Amino acid sequence: MNARIAVAGVLLAVCCCAAWAGAGEFLVGASTHVGQGRQQVGPVLARIDRLGFRSLRDEVYWARYEQAPGRYGGDRIAERVIGLFEALSQRPLARPLVVLDYGNRLYGGGLPISPEAVDGFARYAEAVARRLAGSRPILEIWNEWNGGMGAHPPTAGRAEDYARLAVAAAKRIRAAAPDATVLMGATAGYDGKWTSRLLATGALRHADGFSVHPYSFRHHKDRSPEQAIRWLDLLHDRLRRWAADAGVPPPPIYVTEIGWPVSGEARHGITEALQAAYVERFLLMARARDYVRGVWWYELADGGRDARKVEHVFGLFR
């Protein structure tokens, strides 16, 4: 299967430890790209089984799932992703992580900000949640809104606009799938200012957790896993202080993307041996923090074959 052998052994050992470690659920998984039409269900499931993962993260794109107003499902790729999640859910203790994201031309495309677009997105989120109800799905609202993902042209999205969207979606998800876990945030990196603005809206009262992508591989001073963990500690402190003021429990953190590129040619690339060491250190440090509920590696398999392009070489498998 062309696994990076060093990291495969580390992950299997760490996942076994995580599965048996004491209090609280702690999931280990990876991002996949079945939703982009780049991967097939069978090989994806075989690979996560090989690594001992109990979760995977993929996208059910809004534009695919609602291609006519108010009509959901039927798209070949979207149905393949749903099938992947349903198959995963048959495994003991496994949980799918579903990213709900990106615009839909039926509602103007780009970031859904208008009242009509917000309502449309919330109804789509409800429809996806209903399909997966009973499988304890984890539903992540958008992907890197703060970094402009899904915006045309790419422009950082306002926290206040995200809050309105996330609350509307969360309410409909709750009604459709009471067993779902709702994640808000999905921030590109540790973005303290944006997170503070989101917290000020009170939107996190409607969430079960805060998700973050604490990539350190581009950090000019320290791209180690310890730097990523320092950002998690800062985020937790910010969430804890907000929760104390709000009179609610602090939301746990879900690391829904983290990784380091493996290449001798791409900028910021590292060796396979160093990747394995970083995986081990990050996962063990994250597991030692009771506020972290899961880590999803980016990504399960390389996104391309050009070793000079950093986005092509994050995979745990080549």
Coordinates of C-alpha atoms in Angstrom, one line a residue:
M1 CA 0.0 0.0 0.0
N2 CA 3.1 2.3 -0.1
A3 CA 2.8 3.3 3.5
R4 CA 5.6 5.4 5.0
I5 CA 6.8 2.5 7.2
A6 CA 8.3 4.6 10.0
V7 CA 5.1 6.5 10.6
A8 CA 2.8 3.5 10.2
G9 CA 4.4 1.7 13.1
V10 CA 4.3 4.7 15.3
L11 CA 0.7 5.4 14.5
L12 CA -0.5 1.9 15.2
A13 CA 1.3 1.9 18.6
V14 CA -0.1 5.3 19.6
C15 CA -3.6 4.5 18.4
C16 CA -3.6 1.3 20.5
C17 CA -2.5 3.3 23.5
A18 CA -5.2 6.0 22.9
A19 CA -7.9 3.4 22.6
W20 CA -7.2 2.0 26.0
A21 CA -6.2 5.2 27.8
G22 CA -8.5 6.1 30.7
A23 CA -11.0 8.9 30.9
G24 CA -12.8 10.4 27.9
E25 CA -13.0 9.7 24.2
F26 CA -9.9 10.4 22.2
L27 CA -10.1 9.8 18.5
V28 CA -7.2 9.5 16.0
G29 CA -8.0 9.7 12.3
A30 CA -6.9 11.3 9.0
S31 CA -8.3 13.5 6.3
T32 CA -9.3 11.8 3.1
H33 CA -10.5 13.2 -0.2
V34 CA -13.3 10.9 -1.4
G35 CA -15.4 14.0 -1.5
Q36 CA -13.1 15.5 -4.2
G37 CA -13.4 12.4 -6.3
R38 CA -9.7 11.6 -5.8
Q39 CA -10.0 8.4 -3.7
Q40 CA -12.1 5.3 -3.5
V41 CA -13.9 3.9 -0.4
G42 CA -12.3 0.4 -0.3
P43 CA -8.6 1.5 -0.3
V44 CA -9.4 4.3 2.2
L45 CA -11.0 1.9 4.7
A46 CA -8.1 -0.6 4.2
R47 CA -5.6 2.0 5.0
I48 CA -7.3 3.4 8.2
D49 CA -7.6 -0.2 9.4
R50 CA -3.9 -0.8 8.8
L51 CA -3.1 2.3 11.0
G52 CA -5.7 1.5 13.7
F53 CA -7.7 4.7 13.1
R54 CA -11.2 5.0 14.5
S55 CA -12.2 8.1 12.5
L56 CA -11.7 9.9 9.2
R57 CA -12.5 13.4 8.0
D58 CA -14.0 14.1 4.6
E59 CA -16.3 16.6 3.0
V60 CA -19.9 16.5 1.8
Y61 CA -19.8 19.6 -0.4
W62 CA -22.9 21.7 -0.3
A63 CA -22.8 22.3 -4.1
R64 CA -22.8 18.6 -4.7
Y65 CA -25.4 17.7 -2.1
E66 CA -28.0 20.3 -3.1
Q67 CA -28.0 20.8 -6.9
A68 CA -31.6 21.9 -7.0
P69 CA -33.3 24.1 -4.4
G70 CA -34.4 21.9 -1.5
R71 CA -33.5 18.6 -3.1
Y72 CA -30.7 16.8 -1.3
G73 CA -28.5 13.8 -2.3
G74 CA -28.2 11.9 -5.5
D75 CA -24.8 13.2 -6.6
R76 CA -22.4 10.3 -7.4
I77 CA -19.5 11.7 -5.4
A78 CA -21.5 13.0 -2.5
E79 CA -23.2 9.6 -2.2
R80 CA -19.8 7.9 -2.3
V81 CA -18.7 10.0 0.7
I82 CA -21.9 9.2 2.6
G83 CA -21.3 5.5 1.8
L84 CA -17.8 5.9 3.2
F85 CA -19.1 7.3 6.5
E86 CA -21.8 4.6 6.7
A87 CA -19.2 1.9 6.2
L88 CA -16.9 3.4 8.8
S89 CA -19.7 3.6 11.3
Q90 CA -20.0 -0.2 11.3
R91 CA -16.6 -0.5 12.9
P92 CA -16.4 -0.7 16.8
L93 CA -16.1 2.7 18.4
A94 CA -15.6 4.5 15.0
R95 CA -17.0 7.9 14.3
P96 CA -17.1 9.9 11.0
L97 CA -16.0 13.5 11.0
V98 CA -18.0 15.4 8.3
V99 CA -17.0 18.8 7.0
L100 CA -19.9 20.9 5.9
D101 CA -18.6 23.5 3.6
Y102 CA -18.2 25.8 0.7
G103 CA -20.6 27.8 -1.3
N104 CA -23.5 26.9 -3.6
R105 CA -24.3 28.8 -6.8
L106 CA -28.0 28.4 -5.9
Y107 CA -27.4 30.9 -3.1
G108 CA -24.8 33.2 -4.7
G109 CA -21.7 31.1 -4.2
G110 CA -18.8 32.1 -2.0
L111 CA -19.3 32.6 1.7
P112 CA -22.9 32.2 2.7
I113 CA -23.6 35.5 4.4
S114 CA -27.0 36.7 3.2
P115 CA -30.1 35.5 5.2
E116 CA -31.1 33.3 2.3
A117 CA -27.7 31.7 2.0
V118 CA -27.4 31.2 5.8
D119 CA -30.8 29.5 5.8
G120 CA -29.9 27.4 2.8
F121 CA -26.7 26.2 4.3
A122 CA -28.4 25.4 7.6
R123 CA -31.0 23.2 5.7
Y124 CA -28.2 21.4 3.9
A125 CA -26.4 20.8 7.2
E126 CA -29.7 19.4 8.6
A127 CA -30.1 17.1 5.6
V128 CA -26.6 15.7 5.9
A129 CA -27.0 15.2 9.6
R130 CA -30.3 13.3 9.1
R131 CA -28.6 10.9 6.7
L132 CA -25.9 10.1 9.3
A133 CA -28.1 10.2 12.4
G134 CA -27.5 7.2 14.6
S135 CA -23.8 6.9 13.7
R136 CA -22.6 9.6 16.3
P137 CA -21.3 11.8 13.5
I138 CA -19.0 14.7 14.2
L139 CA -20.1 17.7 12.1
E140 CA -17.6 20.5 11.5
I141 CA -19.1 23.7 10.3
W142 CA -17.0 25.0 7.4
N143 CA -13.3 24.8 6.9
E144 CA -10.9 27.7 7.6
W145 CA -13.4 30.5 7.3
N146 CA -10.8 32.8 9.0
G147 CA -8.4 32.0 6.2
G148 CA -10.8 32.7 3.4
M149 CA -11.5 29.2 2.2
G150 CA -14.5 29.1 0.0
A151 CA -14.5 32.9 -0.5
H152 CA -14.3 34.3 -4.0
P153 CA -11.9 36.0 -4.2
P154 CA -10.1 34.5 -1.2
T155 CA -10.7 36.9 1.6
A156 CA -10.6 36.3 5.4
G157 CA -14.2 35.7 6.6
R158 CA -15.5 37.8 9.5
A159 CA -16.1 35.9 12.7
E160 CA -19.5 37.6 13.2
D161 CA -20.7 36.2 9.8
Y162 CA -19.4 32.8 10.7
A163 CA -21.2 32.9 14.0
R164 CA -24.5 33.5 12.4
L165 CA -24.0 30.7 10.0
A166 CA -22.7 28.2 12.6
V167 CA -25.5 28.9 15.1
A168 CA -28.2 28.4 12.4
A169 CA -26.6 25.2 11.2
A170 CA -26.1 23.9 14.7
K171 CA -29.7 24.3 15.7
R172 CA -30.9 22.3 12.6
I173 CA -28.2 19.6 13.2
R174 CA -29.4 19.1 16.8
A175 CA -33.0 18.5 15.6
A176 CA -32.0 16.1 12.9
A177 CA -29.3 14.1 14.7
P178 CA -29.4 14.4 18.5
D179 CA -26.3 12.0 18.7
A180 CA -24.1 14.4 16.6
T181 CA -21.2 16.4 17.9
V182 CA -21.1 19.9 16.5
L183 CA -17.7 21.6 16.0
M184 CA -17.2 25.3 15.3
G185 CA -14.1 27.2 14.5
A186 CA -12.1 25.0 12.0
T187 CA -9.5 27.8 12.1
A188 CA -6.4 28.0 9.9
G189 CA -3.7 28.0 12.5
Y190 CA -4.1 29.5 16.0
D191 CA -5.9 32.8 15.3
G192 CA -6.3 34.5 18.6
K193 CA -7.9 37.7 17.4
W194 CA -10.5 35.9 15.2
T195 CA -11.2 33.4 17.9
S196 CA -11.8 36.2 20.4
R197 CA -14.3 37.8 18.1
L198 CA -16.1 34.5 17.6
L199 CA -16.3 33.9 21.3
A200 CA -17.7 37.4 21.9
T201 CA -20.7 36.4 19.8
G202 CA -21.7 33.6 22.1
A203 CA -21.9 31.2 19.2
L204 CA -19.8 28.6 21.1
R205 CA -22.8 28.0 23.5
H206 CA -24.3 26.0 20.6
A207 CA -21.2 23.9 19.9
D208 CA -19.8 20.8 21.5
G209 CA -16.2 21.6 20.7
F210 CA -13.8 24.0 19.0
S211 CA -11.7 22.7 16.0
V212 CA -8.4 24.0 14.9
H213 CA -5.6 23.4 12.4
P214 CA -2.4 24.2 14.3
Y215 CA 0.1 23.7 11.5
S216 CA 3.7 24.7 12.5
F217 CA 5.6 23.5 9.5
R218 CA 5.7 27.0 8.1
H219 CA 6.8 28.6 11.3
H220 CA 10.0 30.4 10.7
K221 CA 11.4 29.9 14.2
D222 CA 10.0 26.5 15.3
R223 CA 8.1 24.1 13.1
S224 CA 8.2 21.3 15.7
P225 CA 5.2 19.5 17.3
E226 CA 6.0 21.3 20.5
Q227 CA 5.2 24.6 18.8
A228 CA 1.8 23.3 17.7
I229 CA 1.1 22.1 21.2
R230 CA 2.0 25.5 22.6
W231 CA -0.7 27.0 20.3
L232 CA -3.2 24.5 21.6
D233 CA -2.4 25.5 25.2
L234 CA -2.9 29.1 24.3
L235 CA -6.2 28.3 22.6
H236 CA -7.4 26.3 25.6
D237 CA -6.5 29.1 28.0
R238 CA -8.6 31.5 25.8
L239 CA -11.5 29.2 25.7
R240 CA -11.3 28.5 29.5
R241 CA -11.4 32.2 30.3
W242 CA -14.4 32.8 28.0
A243 CA -16.2 29.8 29.6
A244 CA -15.6 31.1 33.1
D245 CA -17.1 34.5 32.2
A246 CA -20.0 32.8 30.4
G247 CA -20.7 30.4 33.2
V248 CA -20.4 27.3 31.0
P249 CA -17.9 24.5 30.8
P250 CA -14.9 25.2 28.5
P251 CA -15.4 23.6 25.1
P252 CA -12.9 20.8 24.3
I253 CA -10.5 21.1 21.4
Y254 CA -10.5 18.9 18.3
V255 CA -7.4 19.1 16.1
T256 CA -9.0 18.3 12.8
E257 CA -5.9 19.0 10.7
I258 CA -2.2 18.7 11.5
G259 CA 0.7 17.4 9.5
W260 CA 4.2 18.0 8.1
P261 CA 5.1 17.5 4.4
V262 CA 7.6 14.8 3.5
S263 CA 9.9 15.8 0.7
G264 CA 13.5 16.6 0.0
E265 CA 12.5 19.0 -2.8
A266 CA 9.5 20.9 -1.4
R267 CA 9.9 24.0 0.7
H268 CA 9.3 23.1 4.4
G269 CA 9.7 19.4 3.6
I270 CA 11.1 16.9 6.1
T271 CA 12.3 13.3 6.1
E272 CA 10.1 10.3 6.7
A273 CA 12.0 9.5 9.9
L274 CA 11.4 13.1 11.2
Q275 CA 7.7 12.8 10.2
A276 CA 7.4 9.7 12.3
A277 CA 9.1 11.4 15.3
Y278 CA 6.8 14.4 14.9
V279 CA 3.7 12.2 14.7
E280 CA 4.7 10.3 17.9
R281 CA 5.5 13.4 19.9
F282 CA 2.5 15.4 18.8
L283 CA 0.0 12.6 19.5
L284 CA 1.4 11.7 22.8
M285 CA 1.5 15.3 24.0
A286 CA -2.1 15.9 22.7
R287 CA -3.3 12.7 24.4
A288 CA -1.8 14.0 27.7
R289 CA -4.1 17.0 27.6
D290 CA -7.6 16.2 28.8
Y291 CA -9.0 19.1 26.8
V292 CA -8.0 17.5 23.5
R293 CA -10.6 15.0 22.2
G294 CA -9.1 14.0 18.9
V295 CA -6.4 14.4 16.3
W296 CA -6.9 14.0 12.5
W297 CA -3.8 13.8 10.5
Y298 CA -3.5 15.7 7.2
E299 CA -3.6 13.6 5.2
L300 CA -4.1 9.9 4.7
A301 CA -2.5 9.7 1.2
D302 CA -0.3 12.1 -0.8
G303 CA -2.4 14.6 -2.8
G304 CA -0.2 14.4 -5.9
R305 CA 3.0 13.2 -7.3
D306 CA 5.1 16.4 -7.6
A307 CA 7.6 16.3 -4.7
R308 CA 8.3 20.0 -5.3
K309 CA 4.7 21.0 -4.3
V310 CA 4.2 21.0 -0.6
E311 CA 0.4 20.2 -0.8
H312 CA 1.3 16.9 -2.6
V313 CA 3.4 15.3 0.1
F314 CA 1.6 15.4 3.4
G315 CA 0.4 11.8 3.2
L316 CA 0.9 8.9 5.6
F317 CA 0.7 6.8 2.4
R318 CA 2.4 7.7 -0.8

